[in-house]
Coordinates of C-alpha atoms and ligand atoms in Angstrom, one line a residue:
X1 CA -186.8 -19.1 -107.6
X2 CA -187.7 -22.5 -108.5
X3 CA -184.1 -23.5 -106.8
X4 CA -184.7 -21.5 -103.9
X5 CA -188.1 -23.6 -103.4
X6 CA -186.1 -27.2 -104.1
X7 CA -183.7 -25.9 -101.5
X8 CA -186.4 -24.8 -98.7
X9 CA -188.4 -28.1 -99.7
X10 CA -185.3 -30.6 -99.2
X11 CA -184.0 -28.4 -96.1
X12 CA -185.5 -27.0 -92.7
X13 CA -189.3 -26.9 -93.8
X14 CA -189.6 -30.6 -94.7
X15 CA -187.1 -31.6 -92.1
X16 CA -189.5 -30.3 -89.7
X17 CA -192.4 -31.1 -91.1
X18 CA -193.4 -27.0 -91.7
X19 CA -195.8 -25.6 -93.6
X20 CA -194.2 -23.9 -96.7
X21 CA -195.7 -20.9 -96.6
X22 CA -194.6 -18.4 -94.3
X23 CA -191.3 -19.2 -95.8
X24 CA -192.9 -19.0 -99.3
X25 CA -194.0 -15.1 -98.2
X26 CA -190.2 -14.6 -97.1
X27 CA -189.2 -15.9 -100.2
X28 CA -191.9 -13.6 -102.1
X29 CA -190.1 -10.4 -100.2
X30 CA -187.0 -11.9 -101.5
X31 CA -187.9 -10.9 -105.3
X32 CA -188.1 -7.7 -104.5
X33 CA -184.5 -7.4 -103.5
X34 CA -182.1 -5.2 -105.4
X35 CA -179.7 -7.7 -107.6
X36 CA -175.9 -7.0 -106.6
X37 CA -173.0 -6.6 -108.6
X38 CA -172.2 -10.5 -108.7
X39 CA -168.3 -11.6 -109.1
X40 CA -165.4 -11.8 -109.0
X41 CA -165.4 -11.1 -105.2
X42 CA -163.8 -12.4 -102.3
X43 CA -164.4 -12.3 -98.7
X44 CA -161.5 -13.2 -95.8
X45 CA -162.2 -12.9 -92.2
X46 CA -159.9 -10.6 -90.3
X47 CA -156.9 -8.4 -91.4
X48 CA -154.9 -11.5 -92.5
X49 CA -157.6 -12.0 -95.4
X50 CA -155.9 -8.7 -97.1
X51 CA -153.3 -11.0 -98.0
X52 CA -155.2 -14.5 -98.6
X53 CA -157.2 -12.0 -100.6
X54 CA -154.9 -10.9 -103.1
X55 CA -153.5 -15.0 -103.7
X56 CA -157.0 -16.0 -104.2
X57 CA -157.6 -12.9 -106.7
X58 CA -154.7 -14.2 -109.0
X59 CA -157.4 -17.4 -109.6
X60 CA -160.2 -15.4 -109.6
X61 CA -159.0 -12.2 -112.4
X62 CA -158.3 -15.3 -114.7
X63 CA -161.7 -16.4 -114.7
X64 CA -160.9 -19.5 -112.5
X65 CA -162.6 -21.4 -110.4
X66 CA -163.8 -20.3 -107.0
X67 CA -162.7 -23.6 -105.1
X68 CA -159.5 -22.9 -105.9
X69 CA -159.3 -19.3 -105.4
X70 CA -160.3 -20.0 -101.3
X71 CA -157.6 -22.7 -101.3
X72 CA -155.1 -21.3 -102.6
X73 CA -155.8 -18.1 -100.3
X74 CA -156.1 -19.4 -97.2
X75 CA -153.0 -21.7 -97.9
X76 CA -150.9 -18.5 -98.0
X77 CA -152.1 -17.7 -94.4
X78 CA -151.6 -21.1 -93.2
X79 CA -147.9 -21.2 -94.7
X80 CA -147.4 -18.6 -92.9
X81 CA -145.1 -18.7 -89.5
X82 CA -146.1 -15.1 -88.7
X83 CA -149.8 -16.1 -88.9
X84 CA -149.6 -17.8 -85.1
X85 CA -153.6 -18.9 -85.2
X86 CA -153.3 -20.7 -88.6
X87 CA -151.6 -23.5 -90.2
X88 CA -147.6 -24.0 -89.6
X89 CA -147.2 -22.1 -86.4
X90 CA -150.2 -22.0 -84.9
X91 CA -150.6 -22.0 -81.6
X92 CA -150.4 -25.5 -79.8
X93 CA -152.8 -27.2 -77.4
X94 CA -152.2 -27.7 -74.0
X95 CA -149.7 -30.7 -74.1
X96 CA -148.0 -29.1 -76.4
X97 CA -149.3 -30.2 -80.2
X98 CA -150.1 -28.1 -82.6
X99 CA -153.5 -30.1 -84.0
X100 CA -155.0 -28.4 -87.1
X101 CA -159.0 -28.0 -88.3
X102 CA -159.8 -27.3 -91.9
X103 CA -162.9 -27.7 -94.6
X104 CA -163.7 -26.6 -97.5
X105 CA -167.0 -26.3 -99.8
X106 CA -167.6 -26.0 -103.4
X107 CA -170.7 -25.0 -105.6
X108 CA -172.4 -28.4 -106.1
X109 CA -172.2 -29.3 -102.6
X110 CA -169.1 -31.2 -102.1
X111 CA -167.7 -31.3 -98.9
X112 CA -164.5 -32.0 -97.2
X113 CA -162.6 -31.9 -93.8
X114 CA -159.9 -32.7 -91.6
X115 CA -160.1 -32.9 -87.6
X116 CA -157.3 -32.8 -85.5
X117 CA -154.9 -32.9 -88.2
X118 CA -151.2 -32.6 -87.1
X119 CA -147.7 -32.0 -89.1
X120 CA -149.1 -30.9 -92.1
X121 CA -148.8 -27.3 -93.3
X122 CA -151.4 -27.2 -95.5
X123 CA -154.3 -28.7 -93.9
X124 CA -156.8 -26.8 -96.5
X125 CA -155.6 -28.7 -99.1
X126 CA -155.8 -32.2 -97.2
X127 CA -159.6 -31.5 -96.9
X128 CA -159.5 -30.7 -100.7
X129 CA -157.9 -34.6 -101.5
X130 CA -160.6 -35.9 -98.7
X131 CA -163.6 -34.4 -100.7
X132 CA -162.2 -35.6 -103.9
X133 CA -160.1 -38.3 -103.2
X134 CA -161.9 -40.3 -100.9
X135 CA -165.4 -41.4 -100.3
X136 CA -165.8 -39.5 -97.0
X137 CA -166.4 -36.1 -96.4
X138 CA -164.7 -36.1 -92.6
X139 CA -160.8 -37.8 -91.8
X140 CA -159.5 -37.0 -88.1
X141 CA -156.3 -37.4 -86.3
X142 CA -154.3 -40.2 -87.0
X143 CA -156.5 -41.1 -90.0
X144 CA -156.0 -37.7 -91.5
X145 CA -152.3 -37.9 -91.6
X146 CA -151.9 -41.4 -92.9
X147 CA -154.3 -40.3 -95.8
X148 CA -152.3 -36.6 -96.1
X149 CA -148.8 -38.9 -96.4
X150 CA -150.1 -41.3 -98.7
X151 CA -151.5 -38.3 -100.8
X152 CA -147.4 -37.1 -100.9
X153 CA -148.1 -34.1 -98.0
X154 CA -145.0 -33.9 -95.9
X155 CA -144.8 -34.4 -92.4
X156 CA -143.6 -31.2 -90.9
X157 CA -142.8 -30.0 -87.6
X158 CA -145.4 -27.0 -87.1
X159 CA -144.2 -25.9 -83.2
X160 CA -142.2 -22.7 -84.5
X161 CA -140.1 -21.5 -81.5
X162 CA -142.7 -18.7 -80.9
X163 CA -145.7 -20.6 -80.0
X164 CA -143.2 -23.0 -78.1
X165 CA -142.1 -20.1 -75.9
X166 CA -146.2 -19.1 -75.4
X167 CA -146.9 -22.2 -74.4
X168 CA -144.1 -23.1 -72.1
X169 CA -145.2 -19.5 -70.3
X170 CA -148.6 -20.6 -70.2
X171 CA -148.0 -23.5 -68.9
X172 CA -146.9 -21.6 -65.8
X173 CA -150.6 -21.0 -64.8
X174 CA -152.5 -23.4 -67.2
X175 CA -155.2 -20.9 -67.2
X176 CA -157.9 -21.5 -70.8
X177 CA -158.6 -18.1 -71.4
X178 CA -159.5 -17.0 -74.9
X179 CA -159.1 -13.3 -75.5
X180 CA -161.4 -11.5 -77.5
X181 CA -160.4 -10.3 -80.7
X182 CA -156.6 -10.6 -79.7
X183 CA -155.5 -13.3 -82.7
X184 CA -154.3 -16.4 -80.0
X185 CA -157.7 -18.4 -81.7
X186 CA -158.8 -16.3 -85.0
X187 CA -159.8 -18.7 -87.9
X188 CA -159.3 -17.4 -91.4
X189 CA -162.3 -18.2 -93.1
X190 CA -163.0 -17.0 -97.2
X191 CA -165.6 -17.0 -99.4
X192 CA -165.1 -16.4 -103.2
X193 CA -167.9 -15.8 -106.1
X194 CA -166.0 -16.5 -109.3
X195 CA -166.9 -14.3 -113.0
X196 CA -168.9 -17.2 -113.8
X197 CA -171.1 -17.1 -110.5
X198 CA -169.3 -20.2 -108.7
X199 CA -169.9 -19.7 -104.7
X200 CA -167.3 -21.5 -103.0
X201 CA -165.6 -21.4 -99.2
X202 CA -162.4 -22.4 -97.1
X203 CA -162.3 -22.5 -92.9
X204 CA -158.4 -23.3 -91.6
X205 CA -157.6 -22.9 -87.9
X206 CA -155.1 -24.2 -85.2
X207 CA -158.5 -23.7 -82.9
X208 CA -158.2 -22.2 -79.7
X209 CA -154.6 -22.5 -78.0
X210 CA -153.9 -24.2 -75.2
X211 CA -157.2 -26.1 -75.8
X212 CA -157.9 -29.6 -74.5
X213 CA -156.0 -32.3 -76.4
X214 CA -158.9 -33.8 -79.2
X215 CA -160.8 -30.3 -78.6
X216 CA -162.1 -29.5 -82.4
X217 CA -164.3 -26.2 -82.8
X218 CA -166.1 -25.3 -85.3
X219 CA -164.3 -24.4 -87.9
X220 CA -163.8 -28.1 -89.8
X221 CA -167.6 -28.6 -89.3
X222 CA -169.4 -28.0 -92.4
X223 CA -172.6 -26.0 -91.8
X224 CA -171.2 -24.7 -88.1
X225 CA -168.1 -23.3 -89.1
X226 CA -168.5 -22.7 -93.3
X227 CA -171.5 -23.5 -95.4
X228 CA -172.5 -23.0 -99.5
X229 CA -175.5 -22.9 -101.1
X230 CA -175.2 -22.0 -104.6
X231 CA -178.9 -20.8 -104.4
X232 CA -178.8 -19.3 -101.3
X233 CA -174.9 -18.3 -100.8
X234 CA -172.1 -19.0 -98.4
X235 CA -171.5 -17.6 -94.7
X236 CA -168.1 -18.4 -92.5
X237 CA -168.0 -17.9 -89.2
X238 CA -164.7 -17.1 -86.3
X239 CA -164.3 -17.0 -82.7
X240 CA -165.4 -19.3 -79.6
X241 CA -166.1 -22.2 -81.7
X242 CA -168.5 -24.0 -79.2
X243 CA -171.3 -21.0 -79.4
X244 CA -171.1 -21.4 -83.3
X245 CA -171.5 -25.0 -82.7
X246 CA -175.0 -24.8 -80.6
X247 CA -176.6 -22.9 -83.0
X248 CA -174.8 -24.5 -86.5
X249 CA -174.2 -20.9 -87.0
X250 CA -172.8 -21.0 -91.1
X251 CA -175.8 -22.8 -91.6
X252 CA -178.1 -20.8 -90.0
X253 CA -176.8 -17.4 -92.1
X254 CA -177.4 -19.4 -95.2
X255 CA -180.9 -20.6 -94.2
X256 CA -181.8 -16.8 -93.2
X257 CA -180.5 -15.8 -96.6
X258 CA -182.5 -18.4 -98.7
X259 CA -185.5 -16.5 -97.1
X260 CA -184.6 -13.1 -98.2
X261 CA -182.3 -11.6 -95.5
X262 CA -179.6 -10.0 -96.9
X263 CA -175.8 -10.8 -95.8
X264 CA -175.6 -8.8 -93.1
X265 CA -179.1 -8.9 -91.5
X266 CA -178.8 -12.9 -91.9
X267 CA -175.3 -12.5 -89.8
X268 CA -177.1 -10.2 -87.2
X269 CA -179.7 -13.2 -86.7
X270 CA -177.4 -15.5 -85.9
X271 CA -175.7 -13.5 -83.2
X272 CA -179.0 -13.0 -81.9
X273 CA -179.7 -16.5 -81.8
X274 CA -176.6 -16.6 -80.2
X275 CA -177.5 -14.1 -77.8
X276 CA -180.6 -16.3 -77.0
X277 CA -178.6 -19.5 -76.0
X278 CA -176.3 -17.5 -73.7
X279 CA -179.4 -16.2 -72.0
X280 CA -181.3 -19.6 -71.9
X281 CA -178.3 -21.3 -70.2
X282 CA -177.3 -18.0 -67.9
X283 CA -173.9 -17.8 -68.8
X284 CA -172.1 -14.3 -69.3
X285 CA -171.2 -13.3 -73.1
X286 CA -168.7 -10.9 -72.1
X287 CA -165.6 -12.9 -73.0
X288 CA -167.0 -14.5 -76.1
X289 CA -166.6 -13.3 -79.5
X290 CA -168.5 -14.6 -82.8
X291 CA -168.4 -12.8 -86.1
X292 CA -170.3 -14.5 -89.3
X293 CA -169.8 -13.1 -93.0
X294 CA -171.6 -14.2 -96.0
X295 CA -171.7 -13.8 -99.4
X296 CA -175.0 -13.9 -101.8
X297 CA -175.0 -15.4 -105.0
X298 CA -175.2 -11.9 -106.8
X299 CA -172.2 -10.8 -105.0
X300 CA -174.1 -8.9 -102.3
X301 CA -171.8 -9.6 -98.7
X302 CA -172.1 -8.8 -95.3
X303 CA -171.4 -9.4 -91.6
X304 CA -172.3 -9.1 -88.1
X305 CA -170.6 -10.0 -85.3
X306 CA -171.8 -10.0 -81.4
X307 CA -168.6 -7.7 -79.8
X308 CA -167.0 -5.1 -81.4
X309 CA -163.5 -5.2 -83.3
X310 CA -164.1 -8.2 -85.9
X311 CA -163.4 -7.3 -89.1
X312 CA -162.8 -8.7 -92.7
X313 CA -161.1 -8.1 -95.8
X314 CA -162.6 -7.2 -99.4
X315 CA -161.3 -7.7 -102.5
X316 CA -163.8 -7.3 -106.0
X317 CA -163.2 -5.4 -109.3
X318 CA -164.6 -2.0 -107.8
X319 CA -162.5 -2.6 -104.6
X320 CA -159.0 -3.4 -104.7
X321 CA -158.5 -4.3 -101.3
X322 CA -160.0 -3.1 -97.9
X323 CA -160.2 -4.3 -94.3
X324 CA -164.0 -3.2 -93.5
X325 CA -164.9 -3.1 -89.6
X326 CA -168.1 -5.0 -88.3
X327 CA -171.6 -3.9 -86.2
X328 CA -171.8 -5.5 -83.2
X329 CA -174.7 -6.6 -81.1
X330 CA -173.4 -5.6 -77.8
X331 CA -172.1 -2.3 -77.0
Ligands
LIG401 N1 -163.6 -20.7 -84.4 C1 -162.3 -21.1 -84.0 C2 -162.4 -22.3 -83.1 O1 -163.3 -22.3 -82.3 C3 -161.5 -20.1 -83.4 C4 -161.6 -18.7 -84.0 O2 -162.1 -18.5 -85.1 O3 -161.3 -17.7 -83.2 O4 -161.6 -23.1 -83.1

């Protein structure tokens, strides 16, 4: 518990200047908590994580290291053509370039992201070299792909005939209109807990298509779209990036957790928080989808998301692989 204090100490409480203890009496309900099953386990959002899922297990069954289990996971889905929300492929934005958003978060707090990336496959990876590589956490655009060349990527062309042909029929009407649960935006985002307890977590995206040129979401944004704490544990979110943004959604989960909500009651939180923004600025929720899932420490997961039809994938000893449907918030 002494870790779980440090962490509320350092974090929100002091930030805001709170006194500790009404988080201290969370934290107190918090030890009462059953102790899950701990690792290996692996969480991917959406029915693409089946597969990312199985590549990250290959790390995981031989007692490696949970940072490389989500990276080498998620680079499966972004290497994949078929996969038209994702890496190489993925949809473009609305001039036409397919810009990619990725980050990626290890045990000990090391962070690393790319913005805006373009040409490169295996954006995952680049945010890998910036958080060891470099002395920045965060490279965008232009920036990103100089460092991803000089760091021997190669510079790709990622518009696959496909996305071309979606685009040029869009373009017909120019209408921005993300579709719920339908994958023209979903983000594969995975959390793994390696056999020796490790936490770690991957976000990749090509964003929303046929977004604004520049438009970044939040998937590359560590504590909006992915955050770890190896106290508290790791959350992920997917769907309309800007809502996860407001309320630094990943973060949030992980906060809720460090106080003794479980996975999924920390998820449902922050789609009710979510809920609360919508209805401060009275704007409709109708088209908007979120979905968070998190991952404890002992292995315990969960999710929540505010519409119905987000799911994610499961892969641990006791389950070999399953696509597990979410609880929504509205009906
Ligand atoms: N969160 C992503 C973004 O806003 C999209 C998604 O996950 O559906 O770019």
């Amino acid at each position: 518990m002494g870790n779980r204090r440090n962490f509320l100490k350092s974090g929100l409480a002091a930030a805001a200047g709170l006194a500790l203890s009404p988080w201290n009496t969370l934290e107190a309900a918090s030890k009462k908590k059953a102790k899950g099953p701990g690792g290996p386990v692996v969480l991917s959002t959406w029915k693409f994580g089946i597969k990312a899922n199985e590549e990250a297990w290959k790390v995981l069954a031989q007692n490696g290291y949970a940072l490389d289990a989500v990276e080498q996971g998620v680079r499966i889905i972004e290497s994949d053509p078929e996969e038209r929300s994702v890496g190489y492929g993925g949809r473009p934005d609305r001039d036409g370039h397919v810009t990619l958003d990725a980050c990626i978060m290890d045990d000990k707090a090391n962070i690393g992201a790319v913005l805006c990336l373009e040409h490169i496959k295996n954006p995952i990876s680049v945010a890998r070299a910036v958080m060891e590589k470099t002395p920045h956490v965060i490279l965008a655009g232009e920036g990103a792909l100089q460092f991803a060349l000089s760091q021997g990527f190669k510079k790709e062309n990622l518009l696959v005939p496909e996305s071309e042909r979606e685009w040029r029929t869009w373009l017909k009407n120019s209408e921005y209109k993300p579709i719920i649960n339908i994958e023209n935006h979903d983000t594969i985002g995975m959390l793994a807990l390696d056999a020796q307890g490790r936490l770690s977590g991957a976000c990749t995206t090509s964003g929303m298509a046929f977004k604004m040129r520049g438009r970044i979401g939040d998937s590359p944004i560590i504590g909006a779209g992915l955050y770890v704490d190896q106290d508290a544990g790791a959350a992920v979110a997917t769907g309309h990036g800007e809502e996860v943004i407001r309320v630094v959604g990943s973060h949030l989960v992980v906060m809720l957790m460090s106080q003794g909500l479980a996975p999924d009651e920390a998820c449902k939180e922050a789609v009710k928080q979510i809920e609360k923004k919508f209805r401060l600025r009275g704007k409709d929720m109708k088209e908007t989808q979120i979905g968070f899932l998190a991952l404890s420490p002992d292995g315990r997961y969960g999710a929540y998301a505010l519409q119905k039809g987000f799911n994610f994938a499961l892969k641990s000893k006791a389950e070999p692989g399953k696509l597990i449907n979410v609880p929504a918030l509205l009906p």
